[in-house]
CSV table of N, CA, C and O in Angstrom, one decimal:
chain,number,residue,atom,x,y,z
A,1,GLN,N,14.7,-0.5,2.5
A,1,GLN,CA,15.7,-0.7,1.4
A,1,GLN,C,17.1,-0.6,2.1
A,1,GLN,O,17.9,-1.4,1.8
A,2,GLU,N,17.2,0.4,2.9
A,2,GLU,CA,18.5,0.6,3.6
A,2,GLU,C,18.8,-0.5,4.5
A,2,GLU,O,19.9,-1.0,4.6
A,3,ALA,N,17.8,-1.0,5.2
A,3,ALA,CA,18.0,-2.1,6.1
A,3,ALA,C,18.4,-3.3,5.4
A,3,ALA,O,19.3,-4.1,5.9
A,4,SER,N,17.9,-3.5,4.2
A,4,SER,CA,18.2,-4.7,3.4
A,4,SER,C,19.7,-4.7,3.1
A,4,SER,O,20.4,-5.7,3.2
A,5,GLU,N,20.2,-3.5,2.7
A,5,GLU,CA,21.7,-3.3,2.4
A,5,GLU,C,22.5,-3.5,3.6
A,5,GLU,O,23.5,-4.2,3.6
A,6,LYS,N,22.1,-2.8,4.7
A,6,LYS,CA,23.0,-2.8,5.9
A,6,LYS,C,23.0,-4.1,6.6
A,6,LYS,O,24.0,-4.5,7.2
A,7,LEU,N,21.9,-4.9,6.5
A,7,LEU,CA,21.8,-6.2,7.2
A,7,LEU,C,22.1,-7.3,6.3
A,7,LEU,O,22.0,-8.5,6.7
A,8,ASN,N,22.3,-7.0,5.0
A,8,ASN,CA,22.5,-8.0,4.0
A,8,ASN,C,21.4,-9.0,3.9
A,8,ASN,O,21.6,-10.2,4.0
A,9,MET,N,20.2,-8.5,3.8
A,9,MET,CA,19.0,-9.3,3.8
A,9,MET,C,18.1,-8.9,2.6
A,9,MET,O,17.3,-8.0,2.6
A,10,PRO,N,18.4,-9.6,1.4
A,10,PRO,CA,17.7,-9.2,0.2
A,10,PRO,C,16.1,-9.3,0.3
A,10,PRO,O,15.4,-8.6,-0.3
A,11,ALA,N,15.7,-10.1,1.2
A,11,ALA,CA,14.2,-10.3,1.4
A,11,ALA,C,13.6,-8.9,1.8
A,11,ALA,O,12.4,-8.6,1.5
A,12,LEU,N,14.3,-8.2,2.6
A,12,LEU,CA,13.8,-6.9,3.0
A,12,LEU,C,13.7,-5.9,1.8
A,12,LEU,O,12.7,-5.1,1.8
A,13,ASN,N,14.5,-6.0,0.9
A,13,ASN,CA,14.4,-5.2,-0.3
A,13,ASN,C,13.1,-5.5,-1.1
A,13,ASN,O,12.5,-4.6,-1.6
A,14,ILE,N,12.8,-6.8,-1.2
A,14,ILE,CA,11.6,-7.2,-1.8
A,14,ILE,C,10.4,-6.6,-1.1
A,14,ILE,O,9.5,-6.0,-1.8
A,15,GLU,N,10.4,-6.6,0.2
A,15,GLU,CA,9.3,-6.0,0.9
A,15,GLU,C,9.2,-4.5,0.8
A,15,GLU,O,8.2,-3.9,0.7
A,16,SER,N,10.4,-3.9,0.6
A,16,SER,CA,10.5,-2.5,0.4
A,16,SER,C,9.8,-2.1,-0.9
A,16,SER,O,9.1,-1.1,-1.0
A,17,GLN,N,10.0,-2.9,-1.9
A,17,GLN,CA,9.4,-2.6,-3.2
A,17,GLN,C,7.9,-2.8,-3.1
A,17,GLN,O,7.1,-2.0,-3.7
A,18,LYS,N,7.4,-3.8,-2.4
A,18,LYS,CA,6.0,-4.0,-2.2
A,18,LYS,C,5.4,-2.8,-1.4
A,18,LYS,O,4.3,-2.3,-1.8
A,19,MET,N,6.1,-2.3,-0.4
A,19,MET,CA,5.6,-1.1,0.3
A,19,MET,C,5.6,0.1,-0.5
A,19,MET,O,4.7,0.9,-0.4
A,20,THR,N,6.5,0.3,-1.4
A,20,THR,CA,6.5,1.4,-2.4
A,20,THR,C,5.3,1.3,-3.2
A,20,THR,O,4.6,2.3,-3.5
A,21,ALA,N,4.9,0.1,-3.7
A,21,ALA,CA,3.7,-0.1,-4.5
A,21,ALA,C,2.5,0.3,-3.7
A,21,ALA,O,1.5,0.9,-4.2
A,22,VAL,N,2.4,-0.1,-2.4
A,22,VAL,CA,1.3,0.3,-1.6
A,22,VAL,C,1.2,1.8,-1.4
A,22,VAL,O,0.2,2.4,-1.4
A,23,GLY,N,2.4,2.5,-1.3
A,23,GLY,CA,2.4,3.9,-1.2
A,23,GLY,C,1.8,4.5,-2.5
A,23,GLY,O,1.0,5.5,-2.3
A,24,ASP,N,2.0,3.9,-3.6
A,24,ASP,CA,1.4,4.4,-4.8
A,24,ASP,C,-0.1,4.2,-4.8
A,24,ASP,O,-0.9,5.1,-5.2
A,25,MET,N,-0.6,3.1,-4.2
A,25,MET,CA,-2.0,2.9,-4.0
A,25,MET,C,-2.6,3.9,-3.0
A,25,MET,O,-3.7,4.4,-3.3
A,26,TRP,N,-1.9,4.3,-2.0
A,26,TRP,CA,-2.4,5.4,-1.1
A,26,TRP,C,-2.5,6.7,-1.8
A,26,TRP,O,-3.5,7.4,-1.6
A,27,ARG,N,-1.6,7.0,-2.7
A,27,ARG,CA,-1.7,8.3,-3.5
A,27,ARG,C,-3.0,8.2,-4.4
A,27,ARG,O,-3.7,9.2,-4.5
A,28,GLU,N,-3.2,7.0,-5.0
A,28,GLU,CA,-4.4,6.9,-5.8
A,28,GLU,C,-5.7,7.0,-5.0
A,28,GLU,O,-6.7,7.6,-5.4
A,29,PHE,N,-5.6,6.4,-3.8
A,29,PHE,CA,-6.8,6.5,-2.9
A,29,PHE,C,-7.1,8.0,-2.6
A,29,PHE,O,-8.2,8.4,-2.7
A,30,ALA,N,-6.0,8.8,-2.3
A,30,ALA,CA,-6.2,10.2,-2.0
A,30,ALA,C,-6.9,10.9,-3.2
A,30,ALA,O,-7.8,11.8,-3.0
A,31,VAL,N,-6.4,10.6,-4.4
A,31,VAL,CA,-7.0,11.3,-5.6
A,31,VAL,C,-8.4,10.9,-5.8
A,31,VAL,O,-9.3,11.8,-6.0
A,32,GLN,N,-8.7,9.6,-5.7
A,32,GLN,CA,-10.1,9.1,-5.9
A,32,GLN,C,-11.0,9.7,-4.8
A,32,GLN,O,-12.1,10.1,-5.1
A,33,ALA,N,-10.6,9.6,-3.5
A,33,ALA,CA,-11.4,10.2,-2.4
A,33,ALA,C,-11.7,11.6,-2.6
A,33,ALA,O,-12.8,12.1,-2.4
A,34,GLY,N,-10.7,12.4,-3.0
A,34,GLY,CA,-10.8,13.8,-3.3
A,34,GLY,C,-11.9,14.1,-4.3
A,34,GLY,O,-12.7,15.0,-4.2
A,35,ARG,N,-11.9,13.3,-5.4
A,35,ARG,CA,-12.8,13.4,-6.5
A,35,ARG,C,-14.3,13.1,-6.0
A,35,ARG,O,-15.2,13.8,-6.3
A,36,VAL,N,-14.4,12.1,-5.2
A,36,VAL,CA,-15.7,11.7,-4.7
A,36,VAL,C,-16.2,12.8,-3.8
A,36,VAL,O,-17.4,13.2,-3.9
A,37,VAL,N,-15.4,13.2,-2.8
A,37,VAL,CA,-15.9,14.2,-1.8
A,37,VAL,C,-16.2,15.5,-2.5
A,37,VAL,O,-17.2,16.2,-2.2
A,38,LYS,N,-15.5,15.9,-3.5
A,38,LYS,CA,-15.7,17.2,-4.2
A,38,LYS,C,-16.7,17.0,-5.4
A,38,LYS,O,-17.0,18.0,-6.1
A,39,GLU,N,-17.2,15.8,-5.6
A,39,GLU,CA,-18.2,15.4,-6.6
A,39,GLU,C,-17.7,15.9,-8.0
A,39,GLU,O,-18.5,16.5,-8.8
A,40,ARG,N,-16.4,15.7,-8.3
A,40,ARG,CA,-15.8,16.2,-9.5
A,40,ARG,C,-15.8,15.1,-10.6
A,40,ARG,O,-15.4,15.4,-11.7
A,41,ASN,N,-16.1,13.9,-10.3
A,41,ASN,CA,-16.0,12.8,-11.2
A,41,ASN,C,-17.0,11.8,-10.9
A,41,ASN,O,-17.2,11.4,-9.8
A,42,ASN,N,-17.7,11.3,-11.9
A,42,ASN,CA,-18.7,10.2,-11.7
A,42,ASN,C,-18.1,8.8,-11.8
A,42,ASN,O,-18.8,7.9,-11.6
A,43,ILE,N,-16.8,8.7,-12.1
A,43,ILE,CA,-16.1,7.4,-12.3
A,43,ILE,C,-16.0,6.8,-10.9
A,43,ILE,O,-16.3,5.6,-10.7
A,44,GLU,N,-15.4,7.5,-9.9
A,44,GLU,CA,-15.2,7.0,-8.6
A,44,GLU,C,-16.5,7.1,-7.8
A,44,GLU,O,-17.2,8.1,-7.9
A,45,SER,N,-16.7,6.2,-6.9
A,45,SER,CA,-17.8,6.2,-6.0
A,45,SER,C,-17.3,5.9,-4.6
A,45,SER,O,-16.1,5.4,-4.4
A,46,TYR,N,-18.1,6.1,-3.6
A,46,TYR,CA,-17.7,5.8,-2.2
A,46,TYR,C,-17.3,4.3,-2.2
A,46,TYR,O,-16.4,3.9,-1.5
A,47,GLU,N,-18.1,3.5,-2.9
A,47,GLU,CA,-17.8,2.0,-2.9
A,47,GLU,C,-16.5,1.7,-3.5
A,47,GLU,O,-15.7,0.9,-3.0
A,48,SER,N,-16.1,2.3,-4.6
A,48,SER,CA,-14.9,2.0,-5.3
A,48,SER,C,-13.7,2.5,-4.4
A,48,SER,O,-12.6,1.8,-4.4
A,49,VAL,N,-13.9,3.6,-3.8
A,49,VAL,CA,-12.8,4.1,-2.9
A,49,VAL,C,-12.7,3.2,-1.7
A,49,VAL,O,-11.5,2.9,-1.3
A,50,ALA,N,-13.8,2.7,-1.1
A,50,ALA,CA,-13.7,1.8,0.0
A,50,ALA,C,-13.1,0.5,-0.5
A,50,ALA,O,-12.3,-0.1,0.3
A,51,ASP,N,-13.3,0.0,-1.7
A,51,ASP,CA,-12.7,-1.2,-2.2
A,51,ASP,C,-11.2,-1.0,-2.3
A,51,ASP,O,-10.4,-1.9,-1.9
A,52,LEU,N,-10.8,0.1,-2.7
A,52,LEU,CA,-9.3,0.4,-2.8
A,52,LEU,C,-8.7,0.4,-1.4
A,52,LEU,O,-7.6,-0.1,-1.2
A,53,LEU,N,-9.4,1.0,-0.5
A,53,LEU,CA,-8.9,1.1,0.9
A,53,LEU,C,-8.7,-0.4,1.5
A,53,LEU,O,-7.8,-0.7,2.1
A,54,THR,N,-9.7,-1.2,1.2
A,54,THR,CA,-9.7,-2.6,1.6
A,54,THR,C,-8.5,-3.3,1.0
A,54,THR,O,-7.8,-4.1,1.7
A,55,LYS,N,-8.3,-3.1,-0.3
A,55,LYS,CA,-7.1,-3.7,-1.0
A,55,LYS,C,-5.8,-3.2,-0.4
A,55,LYS,O,-4.9,-4.1,-0.2
A,56,ILE,N,-5.7,-2.0,-0.1
A,56,ILE,CA,-4.5,-1.4,0.6
A,56,ILE,C,-4.3,-2.1,1.9
A,56,ILE,O,-3.1,-2.5,2.2
A,57,ALA,N,-5.3,-2.2,2.7
A,57,ALA,CA,-5.2,-2.9,4.0
A,57,ALA,C,-4.7,-4.3,3.9
A,57,ALA,O,-3.8,-4.7,4.6
A,58,LYS,N,-5.2,-5.0,2.9
A,58,LYS,CA,-4.8,-6.4,2.7
A,58,LYS,C,-3.4,-6.5,2.3
A,58,LYS,O,-2.6,-7.4,2.8
A,59,GLU,N,-3.0,-5.6,1.4
A,59,GLU,CA,-1.6,-5.7,1.0
A,59,GLU,C,-0.6,-5.3,2.1
A,59,GLU,O,0.4,-5.9,2.3
A,60,GLU,N,-1.0,-4.3,2.9
A,60,GLU,CA,-0.1,-3.9,4.0
A,60,GLU,C,-0.1,-5.1,5.1
A,60,GLU,O,1.0,-5.3,5.6
A,61,GLU,N,-1.2,-5.7,5.3
A,61,GLU,CA,-1.2,-6.9,6.2
A,61,GLU,C,-0.2,-7.9,5.7
A,61,GLU,O,0.6,-8.5,6.5
A,62,LYS,N,-0.2,-8.3,4.5
A,62,LYS,CA,0.7,-9.3,3.9
A,62,LYS,C,2.1,-8.9,4.1
A,62,LYS,O,3.0,-9.7,4.5
A,63,ILE,N,2.4,-7.6,3.8
A,63,ILE,CA,3.8,-7.1,4.0
A,63,ILE,C,4.3,-7.2,5.4
A,63,ILE,O,5.4,-7.7,5.7
A,64,TYR,N,3.5,-6.8,6.3
A,64,TYR,CA,3.9,-6.8,7.7
A,64,TYR,C,4.0,-8.2,8.3
A,64,TYR,O,4.9,-8.5,9.1
A,65,LYS,N,3.2,-9.1,7.8
A,65,LYS,CA,3.3,-10.5,8.2
A,65,LYS,C,4.6,-11.1,7.6
A,65,LYS,O,5.3,-11.8,8.3
A,66,SER,N,4.9,-10.7,6.4
A,66,SER,CA,6.2,-11.2,5.8
A,66,SER,C,7.4,-10.6,6.5
A,66,SER,O,8.3,-11.4,6.8
A,67,LEU,N,7.3,-9.3,6.8
A,67,LEU,CA,8.4,-8.7,7.6
A,67,LEU,C,8.6,-9.4,8.9
A,67,LEU,O,9.7,-9.6,9.4
A,68,ASN,N,7.5,-9.8,9.6
A,68,ASN,CA,7.6,-10.4,10.9
A,68,ASN,C,8.3,-11.8,10.7
A,68,ASN,O,9.2,-12.1,11.5
A,69,LYS,N,8.0,-12.5,9.7
A,69,LYS,CA,8.7,-13.8,9.4
A,69,LYS,C,10.1,-13.6,9.1
A,69,LYS,O,11.0,-14.4,9.6
A,70,ILE,N,10.5,-12.6,8.3
A,70,ILE,CA,11.9,-12.3,8.0
A,70,ILE,C,12.7,-12.0,9.2
A,70,ILE,O,13.8,-12.5,9.4
A,71,VAL,N,12.1,-11.2,10.1
A,71,VAL,CA,12.8,-10.7,11.3
A,71,VAL,C,13.0,-11.9,12.3
A,71,VAL,O,14.1,-12.0,12.9
A,72,LYS,N,12.0,-12.8,12.3
A,72,LYS,CA,12.1,-13.9,13.3
A,72,LYS,C,13.0,-15.0,12.8
A,72,LYS,O,13.3,-15.9,13.5
A,73,SER,N,13.3,-15.0,11.5
A,73,SER,CA,14.2,-16.1,11.0
A,73,SER,C,15.6,-15.9,11.2
A,73,SER,O,16.1,-14.9,11.6
C-alpha cells in the first residue's frame, strides 16, 4: 500500500488489498487447523483445512505473478 502511494502505482494498491484478503484466509486457516488438531469441532476436517490451504496458495501465486508483471512494466 505504501509502495503504491510512494511510486504512484495504483495497481500495487489493488494487489495490497488482495494480499490483505489472503491474510484473512491465513487467520481462518489457523482457526480451522487448531479446531481439527484439538478435535474441538466436527465441522472442519483435515480435508477442508487442506482445501483452504490450497486456495490460499493459488491466490498468493496469482498475486505474486501480478506483482511481477506490474514491476516489469
